[in-house]
XYZ file of C-alpha atoms in Angstrom:
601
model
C 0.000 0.000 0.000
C 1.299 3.569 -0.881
C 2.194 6.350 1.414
C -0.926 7.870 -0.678
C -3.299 5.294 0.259
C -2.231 4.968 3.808
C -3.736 8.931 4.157
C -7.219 8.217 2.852
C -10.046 7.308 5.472
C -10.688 3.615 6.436
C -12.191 1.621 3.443
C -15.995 1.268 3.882
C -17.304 -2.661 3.649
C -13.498 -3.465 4.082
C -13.287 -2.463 -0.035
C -9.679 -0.946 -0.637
C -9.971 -2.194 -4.550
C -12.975 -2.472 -6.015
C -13.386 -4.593 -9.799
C -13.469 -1.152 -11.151
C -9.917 -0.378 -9.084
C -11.788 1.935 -6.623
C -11.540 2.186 -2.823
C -15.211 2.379 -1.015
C -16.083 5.083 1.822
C -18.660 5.906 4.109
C -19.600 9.625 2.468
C -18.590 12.007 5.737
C -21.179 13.701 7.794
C -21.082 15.422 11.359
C -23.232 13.329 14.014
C -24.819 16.701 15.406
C -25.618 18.107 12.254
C -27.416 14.693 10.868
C -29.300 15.133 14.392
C -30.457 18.593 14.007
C -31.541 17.780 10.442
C -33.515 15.061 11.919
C -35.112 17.015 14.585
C -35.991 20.062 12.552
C -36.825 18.671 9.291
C -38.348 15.517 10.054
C -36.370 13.526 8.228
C -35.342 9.911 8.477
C -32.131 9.293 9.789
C -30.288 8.344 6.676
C -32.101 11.197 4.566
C -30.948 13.295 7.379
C -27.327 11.896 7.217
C -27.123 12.618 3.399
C -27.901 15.937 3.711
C -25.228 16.485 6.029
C -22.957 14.804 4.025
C -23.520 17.374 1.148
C -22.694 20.072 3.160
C -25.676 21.802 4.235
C -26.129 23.471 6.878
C -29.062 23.233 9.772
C -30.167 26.745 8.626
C -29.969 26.238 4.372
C -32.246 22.908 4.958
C -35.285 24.130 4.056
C -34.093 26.008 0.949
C -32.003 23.411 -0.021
C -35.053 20.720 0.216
C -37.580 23.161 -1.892
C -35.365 25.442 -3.695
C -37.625 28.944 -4.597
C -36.744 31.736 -7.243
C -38.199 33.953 -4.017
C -35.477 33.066 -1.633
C -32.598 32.455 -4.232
C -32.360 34.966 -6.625
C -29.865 37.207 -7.029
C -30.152 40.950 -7.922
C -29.167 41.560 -11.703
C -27.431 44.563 -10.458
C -24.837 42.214 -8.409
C -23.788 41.548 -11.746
C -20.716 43.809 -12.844
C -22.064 45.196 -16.776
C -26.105 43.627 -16.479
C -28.244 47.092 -15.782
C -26.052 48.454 -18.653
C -26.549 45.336 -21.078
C -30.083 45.762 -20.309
C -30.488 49.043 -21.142
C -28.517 48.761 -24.233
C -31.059 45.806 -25.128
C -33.907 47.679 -24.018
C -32.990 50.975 -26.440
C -32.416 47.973 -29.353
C -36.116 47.071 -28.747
C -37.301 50.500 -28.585
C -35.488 51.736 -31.951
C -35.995 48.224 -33.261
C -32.348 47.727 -34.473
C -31.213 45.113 -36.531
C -29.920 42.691 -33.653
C -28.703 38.756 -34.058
C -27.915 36.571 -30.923
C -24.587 34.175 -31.767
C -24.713 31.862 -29.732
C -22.383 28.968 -29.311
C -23.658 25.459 -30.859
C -24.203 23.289 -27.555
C -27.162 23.317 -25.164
C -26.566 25.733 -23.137
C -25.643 28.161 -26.149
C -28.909 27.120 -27.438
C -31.096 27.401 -24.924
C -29.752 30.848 -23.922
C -30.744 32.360 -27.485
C -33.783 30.542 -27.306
C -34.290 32.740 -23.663
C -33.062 36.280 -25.757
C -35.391 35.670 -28.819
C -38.462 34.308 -26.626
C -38.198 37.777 -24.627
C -38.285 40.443 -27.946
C -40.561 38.402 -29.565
C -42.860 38.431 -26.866
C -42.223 42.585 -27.269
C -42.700 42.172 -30.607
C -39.254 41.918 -31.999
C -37.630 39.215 -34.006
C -34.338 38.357 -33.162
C -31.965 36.745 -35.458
C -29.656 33.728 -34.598
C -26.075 32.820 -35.754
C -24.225 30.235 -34.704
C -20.991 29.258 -36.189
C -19.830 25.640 -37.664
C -17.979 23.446 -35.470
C -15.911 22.543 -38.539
C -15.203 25.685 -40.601
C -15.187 28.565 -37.785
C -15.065 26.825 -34.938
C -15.582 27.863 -31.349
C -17.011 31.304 -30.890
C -16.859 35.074 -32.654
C -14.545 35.528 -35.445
C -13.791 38.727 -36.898
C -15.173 36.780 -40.086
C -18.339 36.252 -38.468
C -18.580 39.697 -36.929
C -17.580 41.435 -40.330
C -19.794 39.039 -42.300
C -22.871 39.907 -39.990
C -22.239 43.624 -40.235
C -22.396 43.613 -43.753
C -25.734 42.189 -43.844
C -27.088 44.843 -41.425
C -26.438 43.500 -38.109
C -25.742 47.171 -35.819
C -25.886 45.078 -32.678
C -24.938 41.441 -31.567
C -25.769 39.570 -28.331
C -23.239 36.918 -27.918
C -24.524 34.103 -25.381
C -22.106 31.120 -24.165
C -19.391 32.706 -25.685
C -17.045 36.257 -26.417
C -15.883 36.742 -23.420
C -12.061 35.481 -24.579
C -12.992 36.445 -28.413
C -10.081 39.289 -27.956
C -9.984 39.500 -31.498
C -13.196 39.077 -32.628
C -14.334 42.048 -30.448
C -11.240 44.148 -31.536
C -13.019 43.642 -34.956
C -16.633 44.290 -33.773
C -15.220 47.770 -32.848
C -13.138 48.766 -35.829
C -15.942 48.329 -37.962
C -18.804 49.602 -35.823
C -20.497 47.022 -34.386
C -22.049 46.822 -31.060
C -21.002 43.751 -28.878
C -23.176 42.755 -25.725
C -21.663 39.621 -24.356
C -23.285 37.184 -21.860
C -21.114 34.253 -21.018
C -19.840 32.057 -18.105
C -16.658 30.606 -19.061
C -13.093 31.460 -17.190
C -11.068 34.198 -18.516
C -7.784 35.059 -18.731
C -5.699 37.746 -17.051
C -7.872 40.867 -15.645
C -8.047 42.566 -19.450
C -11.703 43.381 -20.384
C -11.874 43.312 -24.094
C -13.213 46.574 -25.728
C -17.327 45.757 -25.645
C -20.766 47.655 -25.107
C -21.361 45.245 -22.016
C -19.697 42.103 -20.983
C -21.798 40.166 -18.517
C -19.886 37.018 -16.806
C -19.919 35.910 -13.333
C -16.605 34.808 -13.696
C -14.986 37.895 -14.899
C -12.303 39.296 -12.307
C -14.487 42.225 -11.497
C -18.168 40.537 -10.515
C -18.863 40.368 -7.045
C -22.128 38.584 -8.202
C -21.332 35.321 -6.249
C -22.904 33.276 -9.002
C -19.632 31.621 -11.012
C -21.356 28.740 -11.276
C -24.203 29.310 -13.368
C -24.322 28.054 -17.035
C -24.957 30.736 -19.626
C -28.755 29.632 -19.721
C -28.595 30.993 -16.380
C -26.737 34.260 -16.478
C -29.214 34.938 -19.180
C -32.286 34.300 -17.150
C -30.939 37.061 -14.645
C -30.635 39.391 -17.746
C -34.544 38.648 -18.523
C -35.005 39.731 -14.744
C -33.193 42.896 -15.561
C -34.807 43.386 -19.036
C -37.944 43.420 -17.749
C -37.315 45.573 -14.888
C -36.322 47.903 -17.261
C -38.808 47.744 -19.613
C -40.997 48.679 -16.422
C -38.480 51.287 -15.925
C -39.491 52.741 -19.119
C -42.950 52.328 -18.871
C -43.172 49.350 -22.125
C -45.403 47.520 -20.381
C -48.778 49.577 -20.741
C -49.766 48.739 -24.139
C -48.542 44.716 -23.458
C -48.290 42.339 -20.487
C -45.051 41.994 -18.344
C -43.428 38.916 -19.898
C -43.792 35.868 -16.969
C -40.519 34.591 -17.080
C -41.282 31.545 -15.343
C -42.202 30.262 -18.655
C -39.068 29.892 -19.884
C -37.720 27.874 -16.549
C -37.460 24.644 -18.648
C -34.819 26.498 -20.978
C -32.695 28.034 -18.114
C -32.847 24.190 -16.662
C -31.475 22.866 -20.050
C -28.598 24.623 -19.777
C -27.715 24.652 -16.154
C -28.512 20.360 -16.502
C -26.515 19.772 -19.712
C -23.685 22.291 -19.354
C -23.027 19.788 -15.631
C -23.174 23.225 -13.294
C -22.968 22.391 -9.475
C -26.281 22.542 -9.037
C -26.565 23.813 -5.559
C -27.987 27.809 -4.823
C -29.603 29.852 -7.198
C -28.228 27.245 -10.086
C -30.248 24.488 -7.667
C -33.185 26.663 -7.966
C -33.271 27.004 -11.620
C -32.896 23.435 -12.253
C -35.837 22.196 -10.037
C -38.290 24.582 -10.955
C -37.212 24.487 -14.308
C -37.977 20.878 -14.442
C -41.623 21.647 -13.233
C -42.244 24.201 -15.847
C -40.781 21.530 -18.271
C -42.830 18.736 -17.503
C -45.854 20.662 -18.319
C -43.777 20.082 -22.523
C -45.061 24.038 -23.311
C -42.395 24.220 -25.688
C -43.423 23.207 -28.617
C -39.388 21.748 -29.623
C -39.333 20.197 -26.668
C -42.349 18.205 -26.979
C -41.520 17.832 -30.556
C -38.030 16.161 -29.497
C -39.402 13.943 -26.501
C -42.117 12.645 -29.163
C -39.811 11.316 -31.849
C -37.358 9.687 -28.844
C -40.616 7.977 -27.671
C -40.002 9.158 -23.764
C -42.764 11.069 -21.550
C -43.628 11.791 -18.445
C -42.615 14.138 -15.897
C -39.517 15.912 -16.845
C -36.527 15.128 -14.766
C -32.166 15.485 -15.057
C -32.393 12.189 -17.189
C -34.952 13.439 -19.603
C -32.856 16.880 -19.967
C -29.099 14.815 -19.976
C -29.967 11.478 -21.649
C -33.062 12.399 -23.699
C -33.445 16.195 -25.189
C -29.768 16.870 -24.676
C -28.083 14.927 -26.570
C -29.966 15.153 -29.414
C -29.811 18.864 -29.178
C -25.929 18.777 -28.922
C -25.765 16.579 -32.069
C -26.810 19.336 -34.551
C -23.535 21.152 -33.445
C -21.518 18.148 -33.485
C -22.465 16.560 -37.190
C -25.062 18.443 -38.694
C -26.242 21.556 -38.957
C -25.185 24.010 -35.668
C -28.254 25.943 -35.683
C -30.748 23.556 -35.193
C -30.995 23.194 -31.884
C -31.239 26.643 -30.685
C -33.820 27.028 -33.936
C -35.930 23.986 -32.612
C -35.794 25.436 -28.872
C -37.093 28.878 -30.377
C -40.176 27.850 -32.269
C -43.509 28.319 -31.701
C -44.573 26.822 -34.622
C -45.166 22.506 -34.273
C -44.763 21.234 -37.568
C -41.681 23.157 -37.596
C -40.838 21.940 -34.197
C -41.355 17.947 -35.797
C -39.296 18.914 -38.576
C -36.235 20.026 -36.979
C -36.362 17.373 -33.653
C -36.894 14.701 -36.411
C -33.619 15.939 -38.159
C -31.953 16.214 -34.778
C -32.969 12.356 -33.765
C -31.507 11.439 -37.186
C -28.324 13.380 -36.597
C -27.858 11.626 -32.740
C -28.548 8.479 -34.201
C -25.224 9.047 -36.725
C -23.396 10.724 -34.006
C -23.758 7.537 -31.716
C -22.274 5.422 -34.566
C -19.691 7.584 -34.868
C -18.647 8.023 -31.354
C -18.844 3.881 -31.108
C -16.447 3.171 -33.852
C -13.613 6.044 -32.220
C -14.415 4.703 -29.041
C -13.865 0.941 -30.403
C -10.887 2.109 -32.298
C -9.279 4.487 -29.241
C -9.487 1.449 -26.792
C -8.060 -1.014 -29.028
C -5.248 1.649 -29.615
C -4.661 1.625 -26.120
C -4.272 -1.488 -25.188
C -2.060 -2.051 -28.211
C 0.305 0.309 -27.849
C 2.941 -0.481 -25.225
C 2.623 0.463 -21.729
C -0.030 3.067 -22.454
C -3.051 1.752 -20.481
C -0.421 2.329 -17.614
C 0.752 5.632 -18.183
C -1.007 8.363 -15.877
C -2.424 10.439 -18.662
C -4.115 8.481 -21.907
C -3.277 10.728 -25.240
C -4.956 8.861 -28.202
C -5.055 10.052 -31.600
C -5.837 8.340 -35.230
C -6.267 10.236 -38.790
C -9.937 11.667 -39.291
C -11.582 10.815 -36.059
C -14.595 13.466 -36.162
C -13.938 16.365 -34.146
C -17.525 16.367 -32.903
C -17.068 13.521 -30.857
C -13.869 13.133 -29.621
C -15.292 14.908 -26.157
C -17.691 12.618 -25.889
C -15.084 9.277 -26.175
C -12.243 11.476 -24.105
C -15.188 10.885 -21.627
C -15.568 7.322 -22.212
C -12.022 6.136 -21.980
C -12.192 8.022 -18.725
C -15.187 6.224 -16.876
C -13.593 3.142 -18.426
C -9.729 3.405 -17.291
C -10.215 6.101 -14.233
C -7.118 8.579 -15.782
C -7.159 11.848 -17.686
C -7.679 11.343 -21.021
C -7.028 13.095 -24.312
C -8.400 12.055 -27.889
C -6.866 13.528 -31.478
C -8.407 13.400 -34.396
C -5.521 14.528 -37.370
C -6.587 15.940 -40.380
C -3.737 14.941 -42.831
C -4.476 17.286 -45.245
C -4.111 20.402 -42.549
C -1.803 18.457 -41.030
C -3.096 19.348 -37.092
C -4.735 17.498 -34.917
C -7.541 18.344 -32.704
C -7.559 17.450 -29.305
C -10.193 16.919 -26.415
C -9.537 16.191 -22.983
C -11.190 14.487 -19.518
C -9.833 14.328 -16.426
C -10.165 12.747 -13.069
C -10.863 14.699 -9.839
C -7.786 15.686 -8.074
C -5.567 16.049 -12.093
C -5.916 19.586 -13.425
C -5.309 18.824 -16.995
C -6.580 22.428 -18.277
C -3.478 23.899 -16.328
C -1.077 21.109 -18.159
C -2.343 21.821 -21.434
C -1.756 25.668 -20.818
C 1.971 24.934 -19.657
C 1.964 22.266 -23.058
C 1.293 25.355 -25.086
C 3.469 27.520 -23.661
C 6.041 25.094 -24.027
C 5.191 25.590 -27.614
C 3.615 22.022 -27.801
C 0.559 23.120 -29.701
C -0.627 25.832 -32.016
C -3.390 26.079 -29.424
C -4.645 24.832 -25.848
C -6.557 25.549 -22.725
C -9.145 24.760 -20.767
C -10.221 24.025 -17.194
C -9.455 21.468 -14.221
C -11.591 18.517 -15.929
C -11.380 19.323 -19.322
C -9.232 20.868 -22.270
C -9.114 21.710 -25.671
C -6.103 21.533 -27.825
C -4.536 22.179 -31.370
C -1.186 20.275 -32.326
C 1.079 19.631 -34.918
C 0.805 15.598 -35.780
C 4.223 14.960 -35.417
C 4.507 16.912 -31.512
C 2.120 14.090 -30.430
C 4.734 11.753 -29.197
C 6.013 14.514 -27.209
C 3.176 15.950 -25.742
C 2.106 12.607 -24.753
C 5.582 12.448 -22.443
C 5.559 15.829 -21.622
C 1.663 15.496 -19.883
C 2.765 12.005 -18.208
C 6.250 13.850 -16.911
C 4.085 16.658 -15.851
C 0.734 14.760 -14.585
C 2.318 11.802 -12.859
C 1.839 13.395 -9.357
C -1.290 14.463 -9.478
C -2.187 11.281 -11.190
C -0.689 8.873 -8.466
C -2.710 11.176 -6.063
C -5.556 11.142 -7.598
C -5.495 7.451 -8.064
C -5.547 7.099 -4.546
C -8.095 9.291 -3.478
C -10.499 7.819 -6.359
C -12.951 5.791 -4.839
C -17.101 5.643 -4.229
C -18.865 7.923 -1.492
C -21.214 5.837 -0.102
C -24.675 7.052 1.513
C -26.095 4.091 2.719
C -25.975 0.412 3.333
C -29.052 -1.202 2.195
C -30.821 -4.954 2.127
C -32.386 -5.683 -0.809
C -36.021 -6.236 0.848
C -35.289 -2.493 1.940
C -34.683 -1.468 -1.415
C -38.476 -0.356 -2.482
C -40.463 2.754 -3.862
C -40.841 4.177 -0.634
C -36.737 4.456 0.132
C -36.230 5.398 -3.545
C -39.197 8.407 -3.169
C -37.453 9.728 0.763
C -34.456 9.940 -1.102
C -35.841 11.953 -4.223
C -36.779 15.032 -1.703
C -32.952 15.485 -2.177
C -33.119 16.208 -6.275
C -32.333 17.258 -8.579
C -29.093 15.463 -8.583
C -26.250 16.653 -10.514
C -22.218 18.055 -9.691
C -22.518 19.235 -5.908
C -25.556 16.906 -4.766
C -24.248 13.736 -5.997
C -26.962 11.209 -6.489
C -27.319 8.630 -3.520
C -25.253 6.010 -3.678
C -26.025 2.841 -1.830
C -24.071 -0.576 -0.841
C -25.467 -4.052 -0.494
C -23.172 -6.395 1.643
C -22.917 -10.156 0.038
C -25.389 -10.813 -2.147
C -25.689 -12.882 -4.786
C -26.193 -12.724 -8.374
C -28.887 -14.909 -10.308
C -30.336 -14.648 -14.575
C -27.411 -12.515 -14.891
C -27.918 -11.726 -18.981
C -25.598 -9.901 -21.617
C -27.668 -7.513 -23.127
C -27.223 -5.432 -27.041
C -25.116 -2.612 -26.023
C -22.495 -4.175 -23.523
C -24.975 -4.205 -20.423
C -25.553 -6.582 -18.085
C -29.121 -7.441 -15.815
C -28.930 -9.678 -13.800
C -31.252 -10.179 -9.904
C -29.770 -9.332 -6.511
C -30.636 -12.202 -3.802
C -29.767 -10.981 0.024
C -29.187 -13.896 2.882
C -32.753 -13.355 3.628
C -34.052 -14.365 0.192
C -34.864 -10.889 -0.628
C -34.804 -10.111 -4.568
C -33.700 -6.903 -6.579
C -33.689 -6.052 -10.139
C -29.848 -4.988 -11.412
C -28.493 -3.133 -14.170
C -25.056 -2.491 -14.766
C -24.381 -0.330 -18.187
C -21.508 -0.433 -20.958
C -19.399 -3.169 -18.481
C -19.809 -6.162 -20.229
C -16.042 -6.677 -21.580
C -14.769 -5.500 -18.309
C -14.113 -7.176 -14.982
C -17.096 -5.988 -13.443
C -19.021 -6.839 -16.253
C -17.335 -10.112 -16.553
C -18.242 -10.695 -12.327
C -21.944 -10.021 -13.045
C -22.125 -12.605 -15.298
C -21.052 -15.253 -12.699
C -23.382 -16.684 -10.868
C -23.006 -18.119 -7.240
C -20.226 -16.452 -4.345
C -21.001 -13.577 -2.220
C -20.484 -10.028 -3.478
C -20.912 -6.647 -2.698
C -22.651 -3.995 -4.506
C -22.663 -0.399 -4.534
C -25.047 1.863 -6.817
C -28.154 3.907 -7.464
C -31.781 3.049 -7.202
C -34.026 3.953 -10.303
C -37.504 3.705 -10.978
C -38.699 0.839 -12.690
C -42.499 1.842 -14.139
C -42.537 -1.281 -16.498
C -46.479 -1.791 -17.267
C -47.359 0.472 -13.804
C -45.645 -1.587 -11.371
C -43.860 1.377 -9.633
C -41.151 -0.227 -8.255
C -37.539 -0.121 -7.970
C -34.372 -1.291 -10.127
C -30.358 -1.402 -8.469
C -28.226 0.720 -11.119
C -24.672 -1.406 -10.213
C -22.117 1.120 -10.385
C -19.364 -0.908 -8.767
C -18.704 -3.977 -7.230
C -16.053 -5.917 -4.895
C -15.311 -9.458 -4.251
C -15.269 -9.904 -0.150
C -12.758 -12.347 -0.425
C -10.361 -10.282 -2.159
C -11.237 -6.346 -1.106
């Protein structure tokens, strides 16, 4: 055992190693805090404990349990640039100015525009929308763009999910004229605010708004907040109703869901209303897009993640970019059909795609000498699509618990474009950043979990040793400290609707509220079943005879997969429970995350 090990609390169910290489702990919570939680709230003890154990406070309890737009939002003003982008918006409507919203090609950029253009239209302005090609311009403003938009009348542009690093492209904006209001989220660099009208970012160095964590969806809900308080301002309201803006929740809740914000505060807020005011499917794309992926009911994080999401994203990543945030703007439905139905074709391709470069990237791995081992994976073949090389960077990282990086060289530019995952506890953005400056790569940044990169082909090799030489700390680390937080042990006769629904009072679940994870001490597996896809079900069977539906996903050729398809010996469990509706039986299903062998933990 390592001196790293050796540091990191006592293994929980005696697992140091899980099959997935992972040590198990009881997730930490203070014994008078879990009481007081108890007491006040009336919750049951391990509700109570998990609470705790997510950091809240005795006094943030109630908001935390039923998060309110009353008691969590912020003031607009708190935000350094808003009253002035609003009142530069505001004149725009007024003077009805040729305006355009660029927004970036993802969800969040998409449901942010969809936020900007809902708002004039409801004033009765039509916005227009650009967003640029993944392929040909890439991420964000270009002077290009910008000079190609002023030619064809544009006097002022909104940018959403993007700009606020565009140096450039907003050097360009004001040599030729054009107004610039930008409304982003991402990190930025250095304390130089680029020339622009208005640059509204919680995370610029200047904004004491508190509210860094917020997706662009959100940032731009605040601005409706301030839009309408100065349309009031103005008196614009007397010939026209006050726009509601708790119709447009669900969009704010796409992008705080799908852009993985810590969802706790204001952000927590936005995604649990936001939900409610989704599941009502007002919007007519997003009814459009949960009819032709045959889901319904109530909306929840999986609908918004697994469901709408994805299929959203794919119009940025191999079709057309502007399809999503067109399809989230609609009112009209056939419209609405047309472009989800194009969207569910184009996330259909993309899934093939990403499956043959994730196929090809792990067979690369464990080809190539020694590189499964190394403490940073940096993969790369001719022509893999750019457009989902995130997605499999992600992948190989669930799959071999290191940072990961996937190329895909185009030969004919000769460069290669790089994404990047990384574990908790590896700050691969800040490697990348030294890589570049190292002169590495014609381009690179990013953040603590994940990076971007440009790079000559034949620098590969290199940057591949330089990020091990670099990374192996933090990897080692980080290796040690990787393990499963676990809320609860659980029998599988205890395992019903009624522990699945106490637990729920805790959603939505996302980064900073972890979904509950529980344990279940020797048990043994019976039916266990390959299934298309690499999945395995199998049933849980407790000492008691008590019986569980399982699933595990994506594990078949691995050793946990490999261990659910034994039957007989005692094992332990750990994992989430899901609802299982199948022909109204409202009961429960064990999602197997992990699982240890108590003979050899």
């Amino acid at each position: 055992m390592t001196v790293a090990e050796l540091d990191q609390p006592e293994a929980y169910l005696g697992v140091h190693r899980s099959l997935t290489g992972r040590a198990w702990r009881e997730r930490a919570a203070d014994p008078e805090l879990v009481r007081r939680h108890q007491l006040s709230l009336g919750l049951s003890q391990p509700l109570a404990r998990a609470l705790a154990s997510r950091g809240i406070g005795h006094d943030d309890g109630p908001d935390y349990l039923n998060p309110t737009l009353k008691a969590l939002f912020p003031d607009p003003s708190g935000f350094t640039d808003m009253d002035r982008a609003a009142a530069i918006l505001v004149d725009a409507l007024e003077r009805r100015r040729p305006a355009v919203v660029f927004a970036d090609y993802d969800v969040d950029g998409a449901s942010s525009a969809a936020q900007l253009v809902r708002w004039f239209r409801s004033q009765g302005h039509e916005l227009s929308i650009y967003v640029p090609d993944r392929l040909t311009e890439g991420y964000g403003p270009s002077p290009a763009a910008f000079r190609r938009l002023k030619d064809e009348g544009a006097e002022l542009v909104v940018t959403v999910d993007c700009g606020a690093a565009a140096h450039d492209a907003l050097a360009c904006a004001a040599e030729i004229g054009l107004e610039v209001v930008v409304i982003d989220h991402h990190l930025m660099r250095g304390d130089e605010i680029p020339p622009v009208a208005a640059l509204v970012n919680p995370n610029r160095p200047d904004c004491r708004s508190g509210q860094g964590r917020l997706a662009a969806a959100g940032v731009t809900f605040v601005l409706l907040a301030a839009l309408n308080r100065e349309a009031r301002r103005r008196g614009l309201f007397g010939d026209r109703p006050e726009p509601d803006l708790r119709q447009w929740l669900d969009l704010a809740a796409m992008g705080a869901i799908c852009d993985v914000t810590q969802l706790v505060g204001f952000n927590r807020a936005l995604a649990a209303q936001g939900l409610k005011v989704m599941s009502a499917w007002r919007n007519p794309g997003l009814k459009a897009l949960l009819e032709v992926a045959k889901s319904q009911g109530p909306a929840s994080v999986f609908h918004v993640g697994f469901v709408l999401g994805p299929r959203i994203n794919a119009g940025g990543r191999i079709g057309r970019s502007d399809l999503g945030a067109r399809l989230l703007s609609t009112d009209d439905p056939e419209e609405a059909r047309a472009l989800a139905e194009e969207l569910d074709g184009l996330n259909a391709s993309r899934k093939e795609v990403e499956r043959q470069v994730t196929e090809a990237a792990i067979e690369l791995i464990e080809r190539q000498s020694n590189q499964a081992d190394a403490p940073v994976l940096v993969v790369a073949a001719d022509d893999w699509h750019p457009g989902v090389i995130g997605i499999v960077a992600g992948r190989l990282r669930e799959r071999y618990r290191k940072p990961t990086i996937v190329i895909g060289v185009d030969r004919a530019a000769n460069v290669g474009k790089g994404s990047g995952r990384s574990q908790p506890g590896v700050n691969l953005g800040r490697a990348v950043q030294a890589a570049y400056e190292e002169g590495l790569l014609l381009a690179g940044g990013g953040h603590a979990m994940a990076a971007g990169l440009s790079v000559r082909p034949d620098s590969i090799p290199e940057l591949r040793e330089f990020l091990c030489d670099r990374l192996a700390g933090e990897a080692e680390a980080a290796s040690a400290a990787d393990g499963l937080e676990i809320d609860a042990v659980v029998t599988t006769a205890g395992c019903d609707r009624g522990l699945w629904q106490d637990f729920q009072r805790l959603a939505p679940f996302g980064p900073g509220n972890p979904e509950p994870l529980f344990a279940a001490a020797d048990v043994r597996i019976e039916r266990p079943m390959a299934l298309r896809g690499g999945h395995v079900r199998c049933t849980l069977v407790d000492r008691s005879g008590g019986k569980l539906k399982a699933v595990a996903w994506r594990v078949e050729d691995s050793d946990l997969g490999r261990r659910l398809l034994q039957e007989g010996g005692a094992i332990h469990v750990a994992g989430r429970l899901k609802p299982d509706d199948w022909q109204g039986r409202e009961g429960v299903q064990f999602e197997i995350e992990d699982a240890a062998d108590p003979r050899s933990v």
